mmCIF file of C-alpha atoms in Angstrom:
data_model
loop_
_atom_site.group_PDB
_atom_site.id
_atom_site.type_symbol
_atom_site.label_atom_id
_atom_site.label_comp_id
_atom_site.label_asym_id
_atom_site.label_seq_id
_atom_site.Cartn_x
_atom_site.Cartn_y
_atom_site.Cartn_z
ATOM 1 C CA UNK A 10 115.625 109.078 103.853
ATOM 2 C CA UNK A 11 113.760 106.184 102.243
ATOM 3 C CA UNK A 12 113.085 102.769 102.001
ATOM 4 C CA UNK A 13 115.850 99.504 102.200
ATOM 5 C CA UNK A 14 114.495 96.723 100.765
ATOM 6 C CA UNK A 15 115.870 92.457 99.702
ATOM 7 C CA UNK A 16 114.577 92.334 96.673
ATOM 8 C CA UNK A 17 113.652 88.453 96.565
ATOM 9 C CA UNK A 18 111.978 88.496 99.680
ATOM 10 C CA UNK A 19 109.753 91.167 99.020
ATOM 11 C CA UNK A 20 108.453 89.666 95.389
ATOM 12 C CA UNK A 21 108.270 86.394 97.561
ATOM 13 C CA UNK A 22 105.913 88.738 99.369
ATOM 14 C CA UNK A 23 103.788 90.790 96.856
ATOM 15 C CA UNK A 24 104.554 89.145 93.333
ATOM 16 C CA UNK A 25 107.372 89.510 90.841
ATOM 17 C CA UNK A 26 105.663 92.477 88.877
ATOM 18 C CA UNK A 27 104.988 94.407 92.710
ATOM 19 C CA UNK A 28 107.664 98.069 91.919
ATOM 20 C CA UNK A 29 108.776 99.515 95.037
ATOM 21 C CA UNK A 30 109.949 102.436 94.010
ATOM 22 C CA UNK A 31 106.906 104.855 95.796
ATOM 23 C CA UNK A 32 106.180 105.274 99.567
ATOM 24 C CA UNK A 33 103.070 103.157 98.962
ATOM 25 C CA UNK A 34 104.895 100.222 99.918
ATOM 26 C CA UNK A 35 104.757 101.420 103.385
ATOM 27 C CA UNK A 36 102.395 103.659 103.988
ATOM 28 C CA UNK A 37 99.374 101.768 102.568
ATOM 29 C CA UNK A 38 97.986 99.347 104.538
ATOM 30 C CA UNK A 39 97.034 96.658 101.759
ATOM 31 C CA UNK A 40 100.732 96.669 101.415
ATOM 32 C CA UNK A 41 102.563 96.749 103.967
ATOM 33 C CA UNK A 42 100.145 93.845 106.264
ATOM 34 C CA UNK A 43 101.845 91.757 103.117
ATOM 35 C CA UNK A 44 105.138 93.091 104.321
ATOM 36 C CA UNK A 45 104.936 91.966 107.844
ATOM 37 C CA UNK A 46 105.539 88.394 106.858
ATOM 38 C CA UNK A 47 108.670 89.115 106.184
ATOM 39 C CA UNK A 48 109.849 92.136 108.368
ATOM 40 C CA UNK A 49 109.211 95.484 109.015
ATOM 41 C CA UNK A 50 111.664 98.298 110.406
ATOM 42 C CA UNK A 51 110.734 101.791 110.744
ATOM 43 C CA UNK A 52 112.693 104.997 111.771
ATOM 44 C CA UNK A 53 112.544 106.036 115.381
ATOM 45 C CA UNK A 54 112.281 109.449 114.497
ATOM 46 C CA UNK A 55 109.122 111.731 115.132
ATOM 47 C CA UNK A 56 110.098 114.229 113.366
ATOM 48 C CA UNK A 57 111.151 112.754 110.404
ATOM 49 C CA UNK A 58 108.532 110.006 109.969
ATOM 50 C CA UNK A 59 105.981 112.036 110.585
ATOM 51 C CA UNK A 60 106.878 114.922 108.309
ATOM 52 C CA UNK A 61 107.124 112.203 105.576
ATOM 53 C CA UNK A 62 103.719 111.477 106.117
ATOM 54 C CA UNK A 63 102.666 114.366 106.166
ATOM 55 C CA UNK A 64 104.761 114.920 102.791
ATOM 56 C CA UNK A 65 102.537 110.980 101.839
ATOM 57 C CA UNK A 66 99.321 113.271 102.168
ATOM 58 C CA UNK A 67 100.011 116.141 100.103
ATOM 59 C CA UNK A 68 100.222 117.948 103.857
ATOM 60 C CA UNK A 69 102.943 120.470 104.857
ATOM 61 C CA UNK A 70 106.038 118.238 105.935
ATOM 62 C CA UNK A 71 106.629 121.568 108.649
ATOM 63 C CA UNK A 72 102.891 122.300 109.278
ATOM 64 C CA UNK A 73 101.898 124.046 111.856
ATOM 65 C CA UNK A 74 98.636 123.079 112.893
ATOM 66 C CA UNK A 75 98.431 120.245 115.232
ATOM 67 C CA UNK A 76 95.206 118.960 113.339
ATOM 68 C CA UNK A 77 97.614 117.894 110.570
ATOM 69 C CA UNK A 78 99.765 115.612 113.267
ATOM 70 C CA UNK A 79 96.377 114.005 114.643
ATOM 71 C CA UNK A 80 95.813 112.963 111.018
ATOM 72 C CA UNK A 81 99.477 111.832 110.072
ATOM 73 C CA UNK A 82 99.284 109.828 113.784
ATOM 74 C CA UNK A 83 95.726 108.463 111.848
ATOM 75 C CA UNK A 84 97.668 106.812 109.826
ATOM 76 C CA UNK A 85 100.673 105.338 111.569
ATOM 77 C CA UNK A 86 97.530 103.538 114.101
ATOM 78 C CA UNK A 87 96.765 101.970 110.620
ATOM 79 C CA UNK A 88 99.880 101.303 109.750
ATOM 80 C CA UNK A 89 102.065 99.553 113.140
ATOM 81 C CA UNK A 90 100.357 96.561 114.178
ATOM 82 C CA UNK A 91 102.844 95.878 110.622
ATOM 83 C CA UNK A 92 105.352 96.668 112.040
ATOM 84 C CA UNK A 93 107.964 94.528 113.231
ATOM 85 C CA UNK A 94 109.703 97.053 115.534
ATOM 86 C CA UNK A 95 110.676 101.286 114.825
ATOM 87 C CA UNK A 96 115.087 101.834 115.541
ATOM 88 C CA UNK A 97 117.373 103.552 113.986
ATOM 89 C CA UNK A 98 120.200 100.871 112.986
ATOM 90 C CA UNK A 99 119.560 98.072 113.396
ATOM 91 C CA UNK A 100 117.501 97.436 110.377
ATOM 92 C CA UNK A 101 121.473 97.734 109.017
ATOM 93 C CA UNK A 102 122.482 94.205 111.059
ATOM 94 C CA UNK A 103 118.562 92.286 109.949
ATOM 95 C CA UNK A 104 118.972 93.443 106.074
ATOM 96 C CA UNK A 105 122.415 92.564 105.432
ATOM 97 C CA UNK A 106 121.221 89.468 107.571
ATOM 98 C CA UNK A 107 117.929 88.954 105.501
ATOM 99 C CA UNK A 108 116.498 89.292 109.274
ATOM 100 C CA UNK A 109 112.996 91.715 107.580
ATOM 101 C CA UNK A 110 112.714 92.688 104.234
ATOM 102 C CA UNK A 111 111.437 96.542 104.436
ATOM 103 C CA UNK A 112 112.739 99.810 106.684
ATOM 104 C CA UNK A 113 112.092 103.897 105.863
ATOM 105 C CA UNK A 114 115.842 104.153 106.648
ATOM 106 C CA UNK A 115 118.851 106.453 105.500
ATOM 107 C CA UNK A 116 120.382 105.907 102.952
ATOM 108 C CA UNK A 117 123.860 105.423 103.827
ATOM 109 C CA UNK A 118 123.116 103.177 106.140
ATOM 110 C CA UNK A 119 120.460 101.265 103.394
ATOM 111 C CA UNK A 120 124.175 101.021 101.588
ATOM 112 C CA UNK A 121 126.425 99.706 104.142
ATOM 113 C CA UNK A 122 123.697 96.588 104.839
ATOM 114 C CA UNK A 123 124.075 96.070 101.044
ATOM 115 C CA UNK A 124 127.848 96.452 101.395
ATOM 116 C CA UNK A 125 128.135 93.948 104.794
ATOM 117 C CA UNK A 126 125.728 91.382 102.938
ATOM 118 C CA UNK A 127 127.920 90.952 99.524
ATOM 119 C CA UNK A 128 130.942 90.685 101.981
ATOM 120 C CA UNK A 129 129.407 87.815 104.356
ATOM 121 C CA UNK A 130 128.525 86.384 100.431
ATOM 122 C CA UNK A 131 124.989 85.436 102.399
ATOM 123 C CA UNK A 132 123.267 85.693 99.374
ATOM 124 C CA UNK A 133 120.993 88.374 100.405
ATOM 125 C CA UNK A 134 121.078 91.465 97.964
ATOM 126 C CA UNK A 135 119.798 94.684 99.736
ATOM 127 C CA UNK A 136 118.543 97.661 97.607
ATOM 128 C CA UNK A 137 117.767 101.107 98.347
ATOM 129 C CA UNK A 138 115.265 103.400 96.835
ATOM 130 C CA UNK A 139 114.112 107.032 97.318
ATOM 131 C CA UNK A 140 110.713 107.348 96.325
ATOM 132 C CA UNK A 141 108.722 108.838 93.770
ATOM 133 C CA UNK A 142 107.106 111.204 95.543
ATOM 134 C CA UNK A 143 109.757 113.047 97.218
ATOM 135 C CA UNK A 144 111.180 112.444 99.994
ATOM 136 C CA UNK A 145 113.241 114.322 102.945
ATOM 137 C CA UNK A 146 117.354 115.149 102.531
ATOM 138 C CA UNK A 147 119.263 116.126 105.812
ATOM 139 C CA UNK A 148 122.377 117.095 106.401
ATOM 140 C CA UNK A 149 125.294 115.705 108.493
ATOM 141 C CA UNK A 150 126.808 119.133 109.970
ATOM 142 C CA UNK A 151 130.311 119.803 112.530
ATOM 143 C CA UNK A 152 129.795 121.836 115.253
ATOM 144 C CA UNK A 153 132.514 123.771 117.354
ATOM 145 C CA UNK A 154 131.572 124.429 121.000
ATOM 146 C CA UNK A 155 131.314 127.919 122.542
ATOM 147 C CA UNK A 156 133.858 127.833 125.015
ATOM 148 C CA UNK A 157 136.216 124.849 122.054
ATOM 149 C CA UNK A 158 139.289 125.259 124.061
ATOM 150 C CA UNK A 159 141.181 124.652 121.158
ATOM 151 C CA UNK A 160 139.275 126.407 118.338
ATOM 152 C CA UNK A 161 141.461 126.822 115.572
ATOM 153 C CA UNK A 162 142.587 122.430 115.960
ATOM 154 C CA UNK A 163 138.817 121.662 115.317
ATOM 155 C CA UNK A 164 138.931 124.296 111.559
ATOM 156 C CA UNK A 165 142.053 122.544 111.278
ATOM 157 C CA UNK A 166 140.279 119.574 111.161
ATOM 158 C CA UNK A 167 136.766 120.610 109.853
ATOM 159 C CA UNK A 168 139.510 121.712 106.375
ATOM 160 C CA UNK A 169 141.489 118.417 106.467
ATOM 161 C CA UNK A 170 137.967 116.787 105.957
ATOM 162 C CA UNK A 171 137.211 119.230 103.174
ATOM 163 C CA UNK A 172 140.384 118.456 101.003
ATOM 164 C CA UNK A 173 138.767 116.796 97.781
ATOM 165 C CA UNK A 174 140.819 113.567 98.044
ATOM 166 C CA UNK A 175 139.824 113.834 102.114
ATOM 167 C CA UNK A 176 135.284 113.651 102.035
ATOM 168 C CA UNK A 177 135.517 111.057 98.554
ATOM 169 C CA UNK A 178 137.185 108.851 100.953
ATOM 170 C CA UNK A 179 134.638 109.525 103.514
ATOM 171 C CA UNK A 180 131.982 109.450 100.723
ATOM 172 C CA UNK A 181 133.156 105.824 99.669
ATOM 173 C CA UNK A 182 132.677 104.145 102.842
ATOM 174 C CA UNK A 183 130.069 105.750 104.569
ATOM 175 C CA UNK A 184 127.944 105.691 101.046
ATOM 176 C CA UNK A 185 126.502 109.795 101.495
ATOM 177 C CA UNK A 186 127.096 112.052 98.562
ATOM 178 C CA UNK A 187 128.950 115.175 101.070
ATOM 179 C CA UNK A 188 128.459 118.727 98.900
ATOM 180 C CA UNK A 189 132.031 118.947 97.622
ATOM 181 C CA UNK A 190 131.918 119.342 94.555
ATOM 182 C CA UNK A 191 135.311 119.306 93.803
ATOM 183 C CA UNK A 192 135.838 115.649 95.091
ATOM 184 C CA UNK A 193 133.006 113.677 92.791
ATOM 185 C CA UNK A 194 135.465 112.434 90.408
ATOM 186 C CA UNK A 195 136.867 110.932 93.596
ATOM 187 C CA UNK A 196 134.682 109.087 93.961
ATOM 188 C CA UNK A 197 133.978 105.349 93.388
ATOM 189 C CA UNK A 198 131.680 105.486 89.920
ATOM 190 C CA UNK A 199 129.329 103.516 91.755
ATOM 191 C CA UNK A 200 128.353 105.595 94.537
ATOM 192 C CA UNK A 201 128.431 109.379 91.940
ATOM 193 C CA UNK A 202 126.393 107.114 89.770
ATOM 194 C CA UNK A 203 124.165 106.241 92.215
ATOM 195 C CA UNK A 204 120.584 107.971 91.385
ATOM 196 C CA UNK A 205 119.555 107.320 95.249
ATOM 197 C CA UNK A 206 122.793 108.635 96.500
ATOM 198 C CA UNK A 207 123.248 111.689 93.875
ATOM 199 C CA UNK A 208 119.752 112.016 92.483
ATOM 200 C CA UNK A 209 118.831 114.113 89.643
ATOM 201 C CA UNK A 210 117.627 117.214 89.820
ATOM 202 C CA UNK A 211 113.815 116.118 89.011
ATOM 203 C CA UNK A 212 114.076 114.002 92.314
ATOM 204 C CA UNK A 213 115.762 116.775 94.402
ATOM 205 C CA UNK A 214 112.521 119.113 93.537
ATOM 206 C CA UNK A 215 110.588 116.817 95.533
ATOM 207 C CA UNK A 216 112.712 116.687 98.645
ATOM 208 C CA UNK A 217 112.033 119.144 101.386
ATOM 209 C CA UNK A 218 114.087 119.316 104.681
ATOM 210 C CA UNK A 219 112.988 120.415 108.164
ATOM 211 C CA UNK A 220 112.118 123.543 110.260
ATOM 212 C CA UNK A 221 112.470 124.122 113.605
ATOM 213 C CA UNK A 222 108.881 123.811 114.401
ATOM 214 C CA UNK A 223 107.012 125.472 117.589
ATOM 215 C CA UNK A 224 107.148 123.911 121.304
ATOM 216 C CA UNK A 225 102.941 123.167 121.481
ATOM 217 C CA UNK A 226 104.328 121.361 117.351
ATOM 218 C CA UNK A 227 106.858 119.315 119.148
ATOM 219 C CA UNK A 228 104.298 118.349 121.886
ATOM 220 C CA UNK A 229 102.167 117.296 119.417
ATOM 221 C CA UNK A 230 104.073 115.466 118.081
ATOM 222 C CA UNK A 231 105.953 113.118 121.190
ATOM 223 C CA UNK A 232 101.743 113.032 121.793
ATOM 224 C CA UNK A 233 101.630 111.751 118.689
ATOM 225 C CA UNK A 234 104.609 109.038 118.251
ATOM 226 C CA UNK A 235 103.816 107.948 121.988
ATOM 227 C CA UNK A 236 100.420 106.817 120.940
ATOM 228 C CA UNK A 237 101.163 105.030 117.532
ATOM 229 C CA UNK A 238 104.567 103.185 119.611
ATOM 230 C CA UNK A 239 102.542 102.248 122.656
#
């Protein structure tokens, strides 16, 4: 999870020397209040955004302290006037069309926006950055229901996807990295050499994953998120 942005529009609003490489760009009100002029989108993903804010303010992103979420809620409330909308897919088209200039989004989705803009030849450029403070790393999974009638077919499909030549084509299409090391030589150079898709070790060291949180903490997240959105 990182920041997708339109370099030209950001430079027009923030000045040519503004470096968009930190969560400061979207989590400091003084920056977001300026970026509001060209449109800002946040993921409609409370657990992810809350964890990101906690990480940013030096707290445990998987905190089980309700007070930490109240603090994260205050940060988000200070940003709320400058957020155009919360959505987990609309930003792809909006970035590609130049309708917004910044989005907290998922790496592959932002890369797809960049690809759409390039294909449309509409003069819009889209870039993506993993903030230097580190970020959430997530994994898309395949699961087989316990009562599946044909589990052997599911295993056959998973085995097919895990063929290096197959999963490499998936990475090339959706711009998401896969964990299949053998596929790497078959991944397009522009993707495998992109540090925002396959991050270097020093950046990986600053990343975190989400844990399953107690129900009372999930309720706190929902309460704070509802307050922020409304």
